[in-house]
Tab-separated table of C-alpha atoms and ligand atoms in Angstrom:
chain	number	residue	atom	x	y	z
F	1	UNK	CA	57.441	-38.144	-108.593
F	2	UNK	CA	58.651	-36.581	-105.417
F	3	UNK	CA	59.410	-38.875	-102.935
F	4	UNK	CA	60.698	-35.854	-100.233
F	5	UNK	CA	58.824	-34.890	-97.245
F	6	UNK	CA	57.751	-31.536	-96.602
F	7	UNK	CA	59.603	-29.288	-94.478
F	8	UNK	CA	56.992	-29.110	-92.168
F	9	UNK	CA	56.915	-33.098	-91.961
F	10	UNK	CA	60.778	-33.094	-91.697
F	11	UNK	CA	60.441	-30.903	-88.676
F	12	UNK	CA	57.890	-33.239	-87.233
F	13	UNK	CA	60.214	-36.083	-87.894
F	14	UNK	CA	63.364	-34.240	-86.198
F	15	UNK	CA	61.301	-33.069	-83.317
F	16	UNK	CA	59.992	-36.872	-82.680
F	17	UNK	CA	63.704	-38.312	-83.035
F	18	UNK	CA	64.807	-35.828	-80.319
F	19	UNK	CA	61.916	-37.201	-78.170
F	20	UNK	CA	62.718	-40.382	-78.630
F	21	UNK	CA	66.454	-40.062	-77.767
F	22	UNK	CA	65.598	-38.837	-74.722
F	23	UNK	CA	63.084	-41.084	-73.947
F	24	UNK	CA	63.805	-44.365	-75.088
F	25	UNK	CA	67.192	-45.669	-73.751
F	26	UNK	CA	68.402	-49.211	-75.502
F	27	UNK	CA	67.608	-51.195	-72.195
F	28	UNK	CA	64.183	-50.600	-72.185
F	29	UNK	CA	63.680	-51.014	-76.364
F	30	UNK	CA	61.644	-54.121	-77.086
F	31	UNK	CA	63.544	-57.005	-78.099
F	32	UNK	CA	61.774	-59.544	-80.564
F	33	UNK	CA	60.224	-62.359	-78.857
F	34	UNK	CA	59.865	-61.175	-75.778
F	35	UNK	CA	56.947	-58.502	-74.668
F	36	UNK	CA	57.666	-58.292	-70.898
F	37	UNK	CA	54.974	-56.374	-68.255
F	38	UNK	CA	57.444	-53.475	-67.843
F	39	UNK	CA	57.944	-53.560	-71.412
F	40	UNK	CA	54.260	-53.404	-72.283
F	41	UNK	CA	53.974	-50.618	-69.342
F	42	UNK	CA	56.665	-48.685	-70.790
F	43	UNK	CA	55.165	-48.739	-74.261
F	44	UNK	CA	51.883	-47.243	-72.771
F	45	UNK	CA	53.789	-44.630	-70.945
F	46	UNK	CA	55.312	-43.471	-74.174
F	47	UNK	CA	51.764	-43.402	-75.742
F	48	UNK	CA	50.888	-41.128	-73.237
F	49	UNK	CA	53.624	-38.527	-73.556
F	50	UNK	CA	53.203	-38.670	-77.522
F	51	UNK	CA	49.186	-37.799	-76.789
F	52	UNK	CA	50.165	-35.100	-74.417
F	53	UNK	CA	52.312	-33.611	-77.586
F	54	UNK	CA	49.188	-34.387	-79.551
F	55	UNK	CA	51.350	-36.699	-81.508
F	56	UNK	CA	49.800	-39.757	-81.266
F	57	UNK	CA	46.824	-39.307	-83.464
F	58	UNK	CA	48.639	-36.486	-85.495
F	59	UNK	CA	47.109	-37.832	-88.711
F	60	UNK	CA	43.055	-37.836	-87.389
F	61	UNK	CA	41.171	-34.989	-87.725
F	62	UNK	CA	41.308	-32.357	-85.253
F	63	UNK	CA	37.621	-32.568	-84.567
F	64	UNK	CA	38.122	-36.205	-83.299
F	65	UNK	CA	41.172	-35.216	-80.795
F	66	UNK	CA	43.581	-35.610	-83.771
F	67	UNK	CA	46.651	-33.526	-84.815
F	68	UNK	CA	44.735	-32.539	-88.082
F	69	UNK	CA	47.706	-33.449	-90.521
F	70	UNK	CA	47.573	-36.830	-92.563
F	71	UNK	CA	48.520	-40.491	-93.159
F	72	UNK	CA	51.996	-39.299	-94.063
F	73	UNK	CA	52.430	-37.590	-90.775
F	74	UNK	CA	51.152	-40.792	-89.210
F	75	UNK	CA	53.336	-42.773	-91.075
F	76	UNK	CA	56.251	-40.998	-90.158
F	77	UNK	CA	55.077	-41.718	-86.404
F	78	UNK	CA	54.890	-45.359	-87.061
F	79	UNK	CA	58.290	-45.768	-88.999
F	80	UNK	CA	60.416	-43.904	-86.062
F	81	UNK	CA	58.330	-45.485	-83.392
F	82	UNK	CA	58.780	-48.938	-84.857
F	83	UNK	CA	63.291	-48.197	-85.602
F	84	UNK	CA	63.323	-47.238	-82.120
F	85	UNK	CA	61.903	-50.257	-81.403
F	86	UNK	CA	59.034	-48.616	-78.694
F	87	UNK	CA	57.276	-51.369	-77.312
F	88	UNK	CA	53.812	-51.952	-79.031
F	89	UNK	CA	50.701	-51.210	-77.543
F	90	UNK	CA	47.416	-49.072	-78.629
F	91	UNK	CA	47.926	-50.532	-81.892
F	92	UNK	CA	44.545	-51.686	-82.448
F	93	UNK	CA	42.838	-48.889	-81.468
F	94	UNK	CA	45.128	-46.190	-83.340
F	95	UNK	CA	44.909	-48.065	-86.627
F	96	UNK	CA	41.562	-49.766	-86.812
F	97	UNK	CA	38.904	-48.847	-84.474
F	98	UNK	CA	39.307	-45.136	-84.308
F	99	UNK	CA	38.998	-44.684	-88.230
F	100	UNK	CA	36.412	-47.362	-88.155
F	101	UNK	CA	34.290	-45.409	-85.674
F	102	UNK	CA	35.324	-42.012	-87.773
F	103	UNK	CA	33.507	-43.834	-90.835
F	104	UNK	CA	30.622	-45.904	-89.618
F	105	UNK	CA	30.043	-44.801	-85.733
F	106	UNK	CA	27.023	-42.280	-85.040
F	107	UNK	CA	28.248	-38.940	-83.079
F	108	UNK	CA	27.402	-40.456	-79.814
F	109	UNK	CA	29.887	-43.224	-80.444
F	110	UNK	CA	32.762	-40.867	-81.488
F	111	UNK	CA	32.137	-38.437	-78.688
F	112	UNK	CA	32.286	-41.876	-76.236
F	113	UNK	CA	35.148	-43.988	-78.051
F	114	UNK	CA	37.478	-41.625	-79.905
F	115	UNK	CA	38.638	-39.103	-77.009
F	116	UNK	CA	40.211	-41.718	-74.893
F	117	UNK	CA	41.750	-43.691	-77.629
F	118	UNK	CA	43.628	-40.342	-79.061
F	119	UNK	CA	44.485	-39.834	-75.029
F	120	UNK	CA	45.995	-43.314	-75.003
F	121	UNK	CA	43.738	-44.525	-71.745
F	122	UNK	CA	42.465	-47.316	-73.376
F	123	UNK	CA	43.776	-50.662	-75.219
F	124	UNK	CA	41.488	-52.681	-77.760
F	125	UNK	CA	41.899	-56.220	-78.961
F	126	UNK	CA	40.557	-57.760	-82.115
F	127	UNK	CA	38.185	-60.558	-81.836
F	128	UNK	CA	37.567	-61.824	-85.675
F	129	UNK	CA	39.154	-65.069	-85.581
F	130	UNK	CA	37.201	-68.203	-83.826
F	131	UNK	CA	38.277	-71.581	-83.207
F	132	UNK	CA	36.694	-73.157	-86.305
F	133	UNK	CA	37.228	-69.801	-88.194
F	134	UNK	CA	40.395	-68.089	-89.450
F	135	UNK	CA	40.816	-67.498	-93.201
F	136	UNK	CA	37.130	-68.145	-93.902
F	137	UNK	CA	36.091	-65.232	-91.639
F	138	UNK	CA	32.732	-64.873	-93.319
F	139	UNK	CA	31.974	-68.243	-91.715
F	140	UNK	CA	32.269	-67.235	-87.849
F	141	UNK	CA	29.769	-68.383	-85.346
F	142	UNK	CA	29.517	-66.196	-82.552
F	143	UNK	CA	25.860	-65.378	-82.181
F	144	UNK	CA	24.610	-62.072	-81.066
F	145	UNK	CA	20.860	-62.130	-80.722
F	146	UNK	CA	18.892	-59.268	-80.302
F	147	UNK	CA	16.384	-59.145	-76.976
F	148	UNK	CA	14.539	-56.092	-76.685
F	149	UNK	CA	17.234	-53.049	-76.455
F	150	UNK	CA	20.438	-55.640	-75.999
F	151	UNK	CA	22.458	-58.089	-77.944
F	152	UNK	CA	23.120	-61.360	-76.324
F	153	UNK	CA	26.179	-63.195	-77.529
F	154	UNK	CA	27.656	-66.322	-77.204
F	155	UNK	CA	30.175	-68.253	-78.462
F	156	UNK	CA	34.045	-67.792	-78.374
F	157	UNK	CA	37.101	-65.577	-80.275
F	158	UNK	CA	40.574	-67.391	-80.900
F	159	UNK	CA	43.557	-65.776	-80.959
F	160	UNK	CA	42.935	-62.481	-79.013
F	161	UNK	CA	46.146	-60.572	-79.186
F	162	UNK	CA	46.521	-58.282	-76.099
F	163	UNK	CA	43.441	-59.719	-74.729
F	164	UNK	CA	44.713	-59.711	-71.006
F	165	UNK	CA	45.426	-55.972	-71.754
F	166	UNK	CA	42.767	-54.633	-73.279
F	167	UNK	CA	39.700	-53.030	-71.841
F	168	UNK	CA	37.749	-53.288	-75.215
F	169	UNK	CA	37.210	-56.043	-78.070
F	170	UNK	CA	36.132	-55.083	-81.241
F	171	UNK	CA	34.757	-57.984	-82.922
F	172	UNK	CA	32.403	-59.233	-85.574
F	173	UNK	CA	29.340	-61.285	-84.701
F	174	UNK	CA	26.644	-63.494	-86.482
F	175	UNK	CA	23.309	-61.445	-86.547
F	176	UNK	CA	21.159	-63.641	-88.894
F	177	UNK	CA	21.572	-66.934	-89.379
F	178	UNK	CA	19.218	-67.472	-92.811
F	179	UNK	CA	21.228	-64.812	-94.974
F	180	UNK	CA	24.384	-65.399	-96.930
F	181	UNK	CA	27.032	-66.123	-94.582
F	182	UNK	CA	28.680	-62.253	-95.340
F	183	UNK	CA	25.459	-60.761	-95.342
F	184	UNK	CA	24.282	-61.987	-91.627
F	185	UNK	CA	27.719	-60.387	-89.704
F	186	UNK	CA	27.666	-57.312	-87.546
F	187	UNK	CA	30.426	-55.293	-85.747
F	188	UNK	CA	30.359	-54.689	-82.241
F	189	UNK	CA	32.794	-53.022	-79.481
F	190	UNK	CA	32.202	-54.739	-75.915
F	191	UNK	CA	33.488	-53.742	-72.821
F	192	UNK	CA	35.647	-56.741	-71.562
F	193	UNK	CA	34.529	-56.189	-68.007
F	194	UNK	CA	30.866	-57.081	-69.081
F	195	UNK	CA	29.773	-60.271	-67.153
F	196	UNK	CA	29.646	-63.534	-69.381
F	197	UNK	CA	33.280	-62.672	-70.732
F	198	UNK	CA	36.145	-64.789	-69.659
F	199	UNK	CA	39.599	-65.205	-70.789
F	200	UNK	CA	41.494	-68.712	-71.086
F	201	UNK	CA	45.352	-67.879	-71.654
F	202	UNK	CA	47.099	-68.703	-74.980
F	203	UNK	CA	50.885	-68.680	-75.296
F	204	UNK	CA	52.307	-67.331	-78.600
F	205	UNK	CA	55.506	-68.415	-80.018
F	206	UNK	CA	56.759	-65.060	-80.349
F	207	UNK	CA	56.494	-64.588	-76.209
F	208	UNK	CA	53.092	-62.781	-75.792
F	209	UNK	CA	50.360	-64.303	-73.735
F	210	UNK	CA	47.154	-64.375	-75.972
F	211	UNK	CA	43.790	-65.640	-75.310
F	212	UNK	CA	40.811	-67.619	-76.036
F	213	UNK	CA	37.697	-65.211	-75.460
F	214	UNK	CA	34.541	-66.527	-74.340
F	215	UNK	CA	31.275	-65.051	-74.269
F	216	UNK	CA	28.394	-66.704	-72.189
F	217	UNK	CA	25.220	-65.325	-72.606
F	218	UNK	CA	26.885	-61.548	-72.563
F	219	UNK	CA	24.573	-59.281	-72.730
F	220	UNK	CA	25.601	-55.486	-74.603
F	221	UNK	CA	23.300	-52.569	-75.309
F	222	UNK	CA	22.128	-51.468	-79.172
F	223	UNK	CA	24.654	-48.575	-78.826
F	224	UNK	CA	27.587	-51.277	-78.936
F	225	UNK	CA	26.691	-52.064	-82.261
F	226	UNK	CA	29.038	-50.223	-85.072
F	227	UNK	CA	27.633	-49.327	-88.136
F	228	UNK	CA	24.550	-50.860	-89.905
F	229	UNK	CA	23.360	-54.650	-88.274
F	230	UNK	CA	24.397	-57.063	-90.775
F	231	UNK	CA	26.762	-55.092	-92.661
F	232	UNK	CA	29.700	-55.743	-90.317
F	233	UNK	CA	31.682	-57.903	-93.137
F	234	UNK	CA	31.819	-54.977	-95.411
F	235	UNK	CA	32.695	-52.420	-92.570
F	236	UNK	CA	35.377	-54.763	-91.563
F	237	UNK	CA	36.902	-55.232	-94.866
F	238	UNK	CA	37.400	-51.441	-95.471
F	239	UNK	CA	38.827	-51.201	-91.907
F	240	UNK	CA	41.424	-53.753	-92.337
F	241	UNK	CA	42.824	-51.886	-95.022
F	242	UNK	CA	43.374	-49.362	-92.444
F	243	UNK	CA	45.761	-51.289	-90.550
F	244	UNK	CA	47.879	-52.316	-93.549
F	245	UNK	CA	50.583	-49.331	-93.958
F	246	UNK	CA	53.278	-51.837	-92.251
F	247	UNK	CA	55.710	-48.977	-91.278
F	248	UNK	CA	56.011	-49.904	-88.029
F	249	UNK	CA	56.564	-53.246	-88.707
F	250	UNK	CA	58.887	-52.729	-91.231
F	251	UNK	CA	60.847	-50.292	-88.918
F	252	UNK	CA	61.452	-52.572	-86.307
F	253	UNK	CA	62.745	-55.578	-88.748
F	254	UNK	CA	64.553	-52.536	-90.253
F	255	UNK	CA	66.637	-51.797	-86.908
F	256	UNK	CA	67.461	-55.407	-86.283
F	257	UNK	CA	68.918	-55.394	-89.839
F	258	UNK	CA	71.061	-52.016	-89.628
F	259	UNK	CA	72.418	-53.388	-85.888
F	260	UNK	CA	73.462	-56.801	-87.519
F	261	UNK	CA	74.950	-54.694	-90.482
F	262	UNK	CA	77.163	-52.860	-87.674
F	263	UNK	CA	77.788	-56.639	-85.972
F	264	UNK	CA	79.269	-57.957	-89.024
F	265	UNK	CA	81.521	-54.795	-89.837
F	266	UNK	CA	82.873	-55.111	-85.907
F	267	UNK	CA	82.919	-58.654	-85.261
F	268	UNK	CA	82.388	-62.429	-85.539
F	269	UNK	CA	80.331	-64.341	-82.901
F	270	UNK	CA	83.379	-66.382	-82.265
F	271	UNK	CA	85.656	-63.624	-81.696
F	272	UNK	CA	87.587	-64.070	-85.173
F	273	UNK	CA	87.736	-62.055	-88.264
F	274	UNK	CA	84.651	-59.729	-88.583
F	275	UNK	CA	81.845	-61.391	-90.470
F	276	UNK	CA	82.127	-58.402	-93.488
F	277	UNK	CA	85.510	-59.717	-94.313
F	278	UNK	CA	83.690	-62.687	-95.843
F	279	UNK	CA	82.587	-61.833	-99.427
F	280	UNK	CA	79.429	-64.291	-99.080
F	281	UNK	CA	78.350	-62.013	-96.096
F	282	UNK	CA	78.863	-58.866	-97.998
F	283	UNK	CA	76.939	-60.300	-100.963
F	284	UNK	CA	73.813	-61.546	-98.862
F	285	UNK	CA	73.821	-58.435	-96.910
F	286	UNK	CA	73.964	-56.539	-100.105
F	287	UNK	CA	71.358	-58.813	-101.075
F	288	UNK	CA	68.834	-58.322	-97.944
F	289	UNK	CA	69.269	-54.427	-98.030
F	290	UNK	CA	67.693	-54.729	-101.446
F	291	UNK	CA	64.870	-56.199	-99.934
F	292	UNK	CA	64.318	-54.059	-97.000
F	293	UNK	CA	64.416	-50.847	-99.323
F	294	UNK	CA	61.847	-52.274	-101.457
F	295	UNK	CA	59.425	-53.675	-98.309
F	296	UNK	CA	59.830	-49.843	-97.077
F	297	UNK	CA	58.976	-48.378	-100.618
F	298	UNK	CA	55.804	-50.523	-100.545
F	299	UNK	CA	54.881	-49.370	-96.858
F	300	UNK	CA	55.166	-45.720	-97.995
F	301	UNK	CA	53.030	-46.290	-101.432
F	302	UNK	CA	50.303	-47.484	-98.899
F	303	UNK	CA	50.857	-44.263	-96.820
F	304	UNK	CA	50.978	-42.047	-99.990
F	305	UNK	CA	47.926	-43.706	-101.332
F	306	UNK	CA	46.171	-43.044	-98.419
F	307	UNK	CA	47.019	-39.572	-98.376
F	308	UNK	CA	45.720	-38.937	-101.713
F	309	UNK	CA	42.366	-40.059	-100.655
F	310	UNK	CA	42.731	-43.396	-102.085
F	311	UNK	CA	41.512	-46.685	-100.343
F	312	UNK	CA	44.311	-49.149	-100.487
F	313	UNK	CA	43.567	-52.799	-101.432
F	314	UNK	CA	45.824	-55.160	-103.078
F	315	UNK	CA	48.524	-52.516	-102.581
F	316	UNK	CA	48.257	-52.822	-98.523
F	317	UNK	CA	48.575	-57.030	-99.322
F	318	UNK	CA	51.472	-56.548	-101.633
F	319	UNK	CA	53.431	-54.509	-98.512
F	320	UNK	CA	52.227	-56.810	-96.163
F	321	UNK	CA	53.270	-59.959	-97.891
F	322	UNK	CA	56.602	-59.048	-99.045
F	323	UNK	CA	57.315	-57.996	-95.807
F	324	UNK	CA	56.388	-61.381	-94.201
F	325	UNK	CA	58.645	-62.886	-96.585
F	326	UNK	CA	61.504	-60.639	-96.156
F	327	UNK	CA	61.162	-60.504	-92.542
F	328	UNK	CA	61.667	-64.261	-92.881
F	329	UNK	CA	64.392	-64.290	-95.534
F	330	UNK	CA	66.403	-61.930	-93.311
F	331	UNK	CA	66.205	-63.846	-90.093
F	332	UNK	CA	67.138	-67.247	-91.403
F	333	UNK	CA	70.033	-65.465	-93.319
F	334	UNK	CA	71.219	-64.237	-89.998
F	335	UNK	CA	70.734	-67.425	-88.297
F	336	UNK	CA	72.682	-69.365	-91.189
F	337	UNK	CA	75.602	-66.579	-90.523
F	338	UNK	CA	75.935	-66.357	-86.701
F	339	UNK	CA	75.668	-70.341	-86.633
F	340	UNK	CA	74.639	-71.573	-83.222
F	341	UNK	CA	75.240	-68.066	-81.547
F	342	UNK	CA	71.972	-66.992	-83.523
F	343	UNK	CA	69.959	-69.306	-81.282
F	344	UNK	CA	70.942	-67.878	-77.734
F	345	UNK	CA	67.986	-65.994	-76.221
F	346	UNK	CA	67.656	-62.581	-74.878
F	347	UNK	CA	69.628	-62.589	-71.463
F	348	UNK	CA	72.432	-64.798	-72.372
F	349	UNK	CA	75.499	-62.639	-72.424
F	350	UNK	CA	76.755	-64.401	-75.466
F	351	UNK	CA	73.480	-63.761	-77.616
F	352	UNK	CA	74.020	-61.404	-80.425
F	353	UNK	CA	72.136	-58.308	-80.778
F	354	UNK	CA	70.570	-58.937	-77.107
F	355	UNK	CA	69.150	-62.052	-78.439
F	356	UNK	CA	67.267	-60.152	-81.513
F	357	UNK	CA	68.229	-62.444	-83.984
F	358	UNK	CA	66.671	-65.530	-82.049
F	359	UNK	CA	63.321	-63.785	-81.247
F	360	UNK	CA	63.265	-62.296	-84.925
F	361	UNK	CA	63.578	-65.808	-86.338
F	362	UNK	CA	60.950	-67.516	-83.981
F	363	UNK	CA	58.291	-64.499	-84.486
F	364	UNK	CA	59.300	-64.567	-88.621
F	365	UNK	CA	58.213	-68.035	-88.398
F	366	UNK	CA	54.306	-67.381	-88.037
F	367	UNK	CA	53.037	-66.361	-91.051
F	368	UNK	CA	49.378	-66.339	-89.656
F	369	UNK	CA	48.659	-62.981	-88.087
F	370	UNK	CA	46.628	-60.430	-90.168
F	371	UNK	CA	45.956	-62.659	-93.142
F	372	UNK	CA	48.032	-65.772	-94.001
F	373	UNK	CA	50.470	-65.496	-96.886
F	374	UNK	CA	48.208	-67.550	-99.173
F	375	UNK	CA	45.193	-65.160	-98.197
F	376	UNK	CA	47.297	-62.447	-99.098
F	377	UNK	CA	48.326	-64.128	-102.476
F	378	UNK	CA	44.950	-64.535	-103.163
F	379	UNK	CA	43.578	-61.008	-102.899
F	380	UNK	CA	46.648	-59.878	-105.092
F	381	UNK	CA	45.443	-62.338	-107.979
F	382	UNK	CA	42.083	-61.307	-107.378
F	383	UNK	CA	41.692	-57.701	-106.900
F	384	UNK	CA	45.045	-56.794	-108.024
F	385	UNK	CA	45.505	-58.810	-111.323
F	386	UNK	CA	41.787	-59.063	-111.618
F	387	UNK	CA	41.808	-63.247	-111.581
F	388	UNK	CA	39.046	-65.547	-110.849
F	389	UNK	CA	38.304	-66.805	-107.222
A	1	FAD	C1	50.634	-63.751	-83.657
A	1	FAD	C2	49.502	-64.272	-84.175
A	1	FAD	C3	48.234	-63.054	-83.703
A	1	FAD	C4	46.866	-62.902	-83.967
A	1	FAD	N1	46.294	-62.116	-83.693
A	1	FAD	C5	44.696	-62.149	-83.738
A	1	FAD	C6	43.999	-61.286	-83.047
A	1	FAD	O1	44.387	-60.321	-82.573
A	1	FAD	N2	42.857	-61.386	-83.163
A	1	FAD	C7	42.225	-62.714	-84.071
A	1	FAD	O2	40.455	-62.337	-84.545
A	1	FAD	N3	42.550	-63.219	-84.540
A	1	FAD	C8	44.137	-63.057	-84.491
A	1	FAD	N4	45.066	-64.263	-85.212
A	1	FAD	C9	44.386	-64.858	-85.835
A	1	FAD	C10	44.910	-64.847	-87.584
A	1	FAD	O3	44.118	-63.772	-88.073
A	1	FAD	C11	44.629	-66.425	-87.744
A	1	FAD	O4	45.438	-67.195	-87.746
A	1	FAD	C12	44.573	-66.323	-89.593
A	1	FAD	O5	43.252	-65.295	-90.011
A	1	FAD	C13	44.468	-67.566	-90.371
A	1	FAD	O6	43.242	-68.431	-89.843
A	1	FAD	P1	43.700	-70.001	-88.975
A	1	FAD	O7	45.008	-69.736	-88.079
A	1	FAD	O8	42.491	-70.399	-88.400
A	1	FAD	O9	44.338	-70.864	-90.228
A	1	FAD	P2	43.377	-71.559	-91.515
A	1	FAD	O10	42.113	-70.311	-91.908
A	1	FAD	O11	42.643	-72.584	-90.679
A	1	FAD	O12	44.503	-71.878	-92.618
A	1	FAD	C14	45.159	-73.088	-92.547
A	1	FAD	C15	46.134	-73.003	-93.684
A	1	FAD	O13	45.160	-72.832	-94.796
A	1	FAD	C16	45.423	-71.788	-95.623
A	1	FAD	N5	44.400	-71.243	-96.133
A	1	FAD	C17	43.473	-71.556	-95.729
A	1	FAD	N6	42.377	-70.862	-96.738
A	1	FAD	C18	42.764	-70.777	-97.867
A	1	FAD	C19	42.598	-70.538	-99.324
A	1	FAD	N7	41.154	-70.017	-99.555
A	1	FAD	N8	43.356	-70.716	-100.432
A	1	FAD	C20	44.902	-70.768	-100.202
A	1	FAD	N9	45.401	-71.419	-98.539
A	1	FAD	C21	44.218	-71.185	-97.705
A	1	FAD	C22	45.996	-71.071	-95.044
A	1	FAD	O14	46.751	-70.193	-95.632
A	1	FAD	C23	47.050	-71.562	-93.977
A	1	FAD	O15	48.334	-71.886	-94.302
A	1	FAD	C24	46.452	-63.868	-85.038
A	1	FAD	C25	47.132	-65.229	-85.504
A	1	FAD	C26	48.681	-65.308	-84.811
A	1	FAD	C27	49.705	-65.998	-85.703
């Protein structure tokens, strides 16, 4: 087994790091649990610069505006952007919508939607969850009824992250009420400026302002349907797996872990002996290092499977679930070791690591985004171990 990158991949990573050193000063880096408007706009600026170099979609085929490389190069980009804590934007367009359109879209949809994503001109949000529907996604209720050459949408979507920044929503709606629940769902792209769409703000514990998105007689042309009518469930399950190498998410946490190691070697929050002098601290940190390395390899395994043409499925859930729990273990350990100082938020002069410990702890407590831990356990048991539902 060869864990090394090729010389070209190493060269790409070195160029990327040089770019990030110049463009992403510490004061602009994202702080966990605090995504300000300024930080968000900074993330978009960086994406525009990456797009100018044709790096943003380095793994996409050239015919779709990409760099013609593959998932490994896209993974190198994700890992380094995460490690440099570049504020997150564009991820749904780049990670899910673009690949979904490449697989299921018509030529006209490829021409219309892929270029703006690759050029970082547009932002997408994802409309899957609803007020009464989360884990049991196939029970979704948002209706899309055919009326001539349009679909008319009524209902609402819940927990729409990035809704206030997005131009488009990629969503699932029910198009056949008589069919079995998985077989009556279709996938659409909706321009959020379409009359009848409105947003109610929904603040998350991680500092982000998300939304409930309402659809009130929203008319979408037939050309907004992605893939086949009533096959949206199957299309969505395939595209969800595109999202899950998780390298950005891993590296984002890894950076705080590495910074925390340095902090423990140099100081203690109360000005006493450095934390690393205590054997208990050293052992706990060593244990978390095992966790971080394992998480990294699980993520790269998914990227490697994608680069070999395989479709990761339970492997993506293994990496995602392990990561969610490792993030929480690290956050809880740091909280315990730093005591009350750990609870100080960004902005307090005494907050260790710019408040990242408090922020990561707040963020780590939510285990629901992109599927709860129980749902990922179900996937691993059923699809990975062949156990019954
Ligand atoms: C930060 C964040 C961002 C999000 N962003 C988006 C977004 O952009 N777009 C979007 O569409 N959604 C988004 N979501 C919603 C997310 O996908 C849902 O929260 C998730 O699917 C769970 O649904 P629910 O919250 O309705 O919980 P429920 O499905 O009601 O689950 C409640 C509890 O029951 C457990 N449970 C449910 N079913 C089973 C089962 N079969 N076996 C075992 N346990 C089960 C769950 O694990 C959970 O602990 C986001 C959520 C969060 C927290």
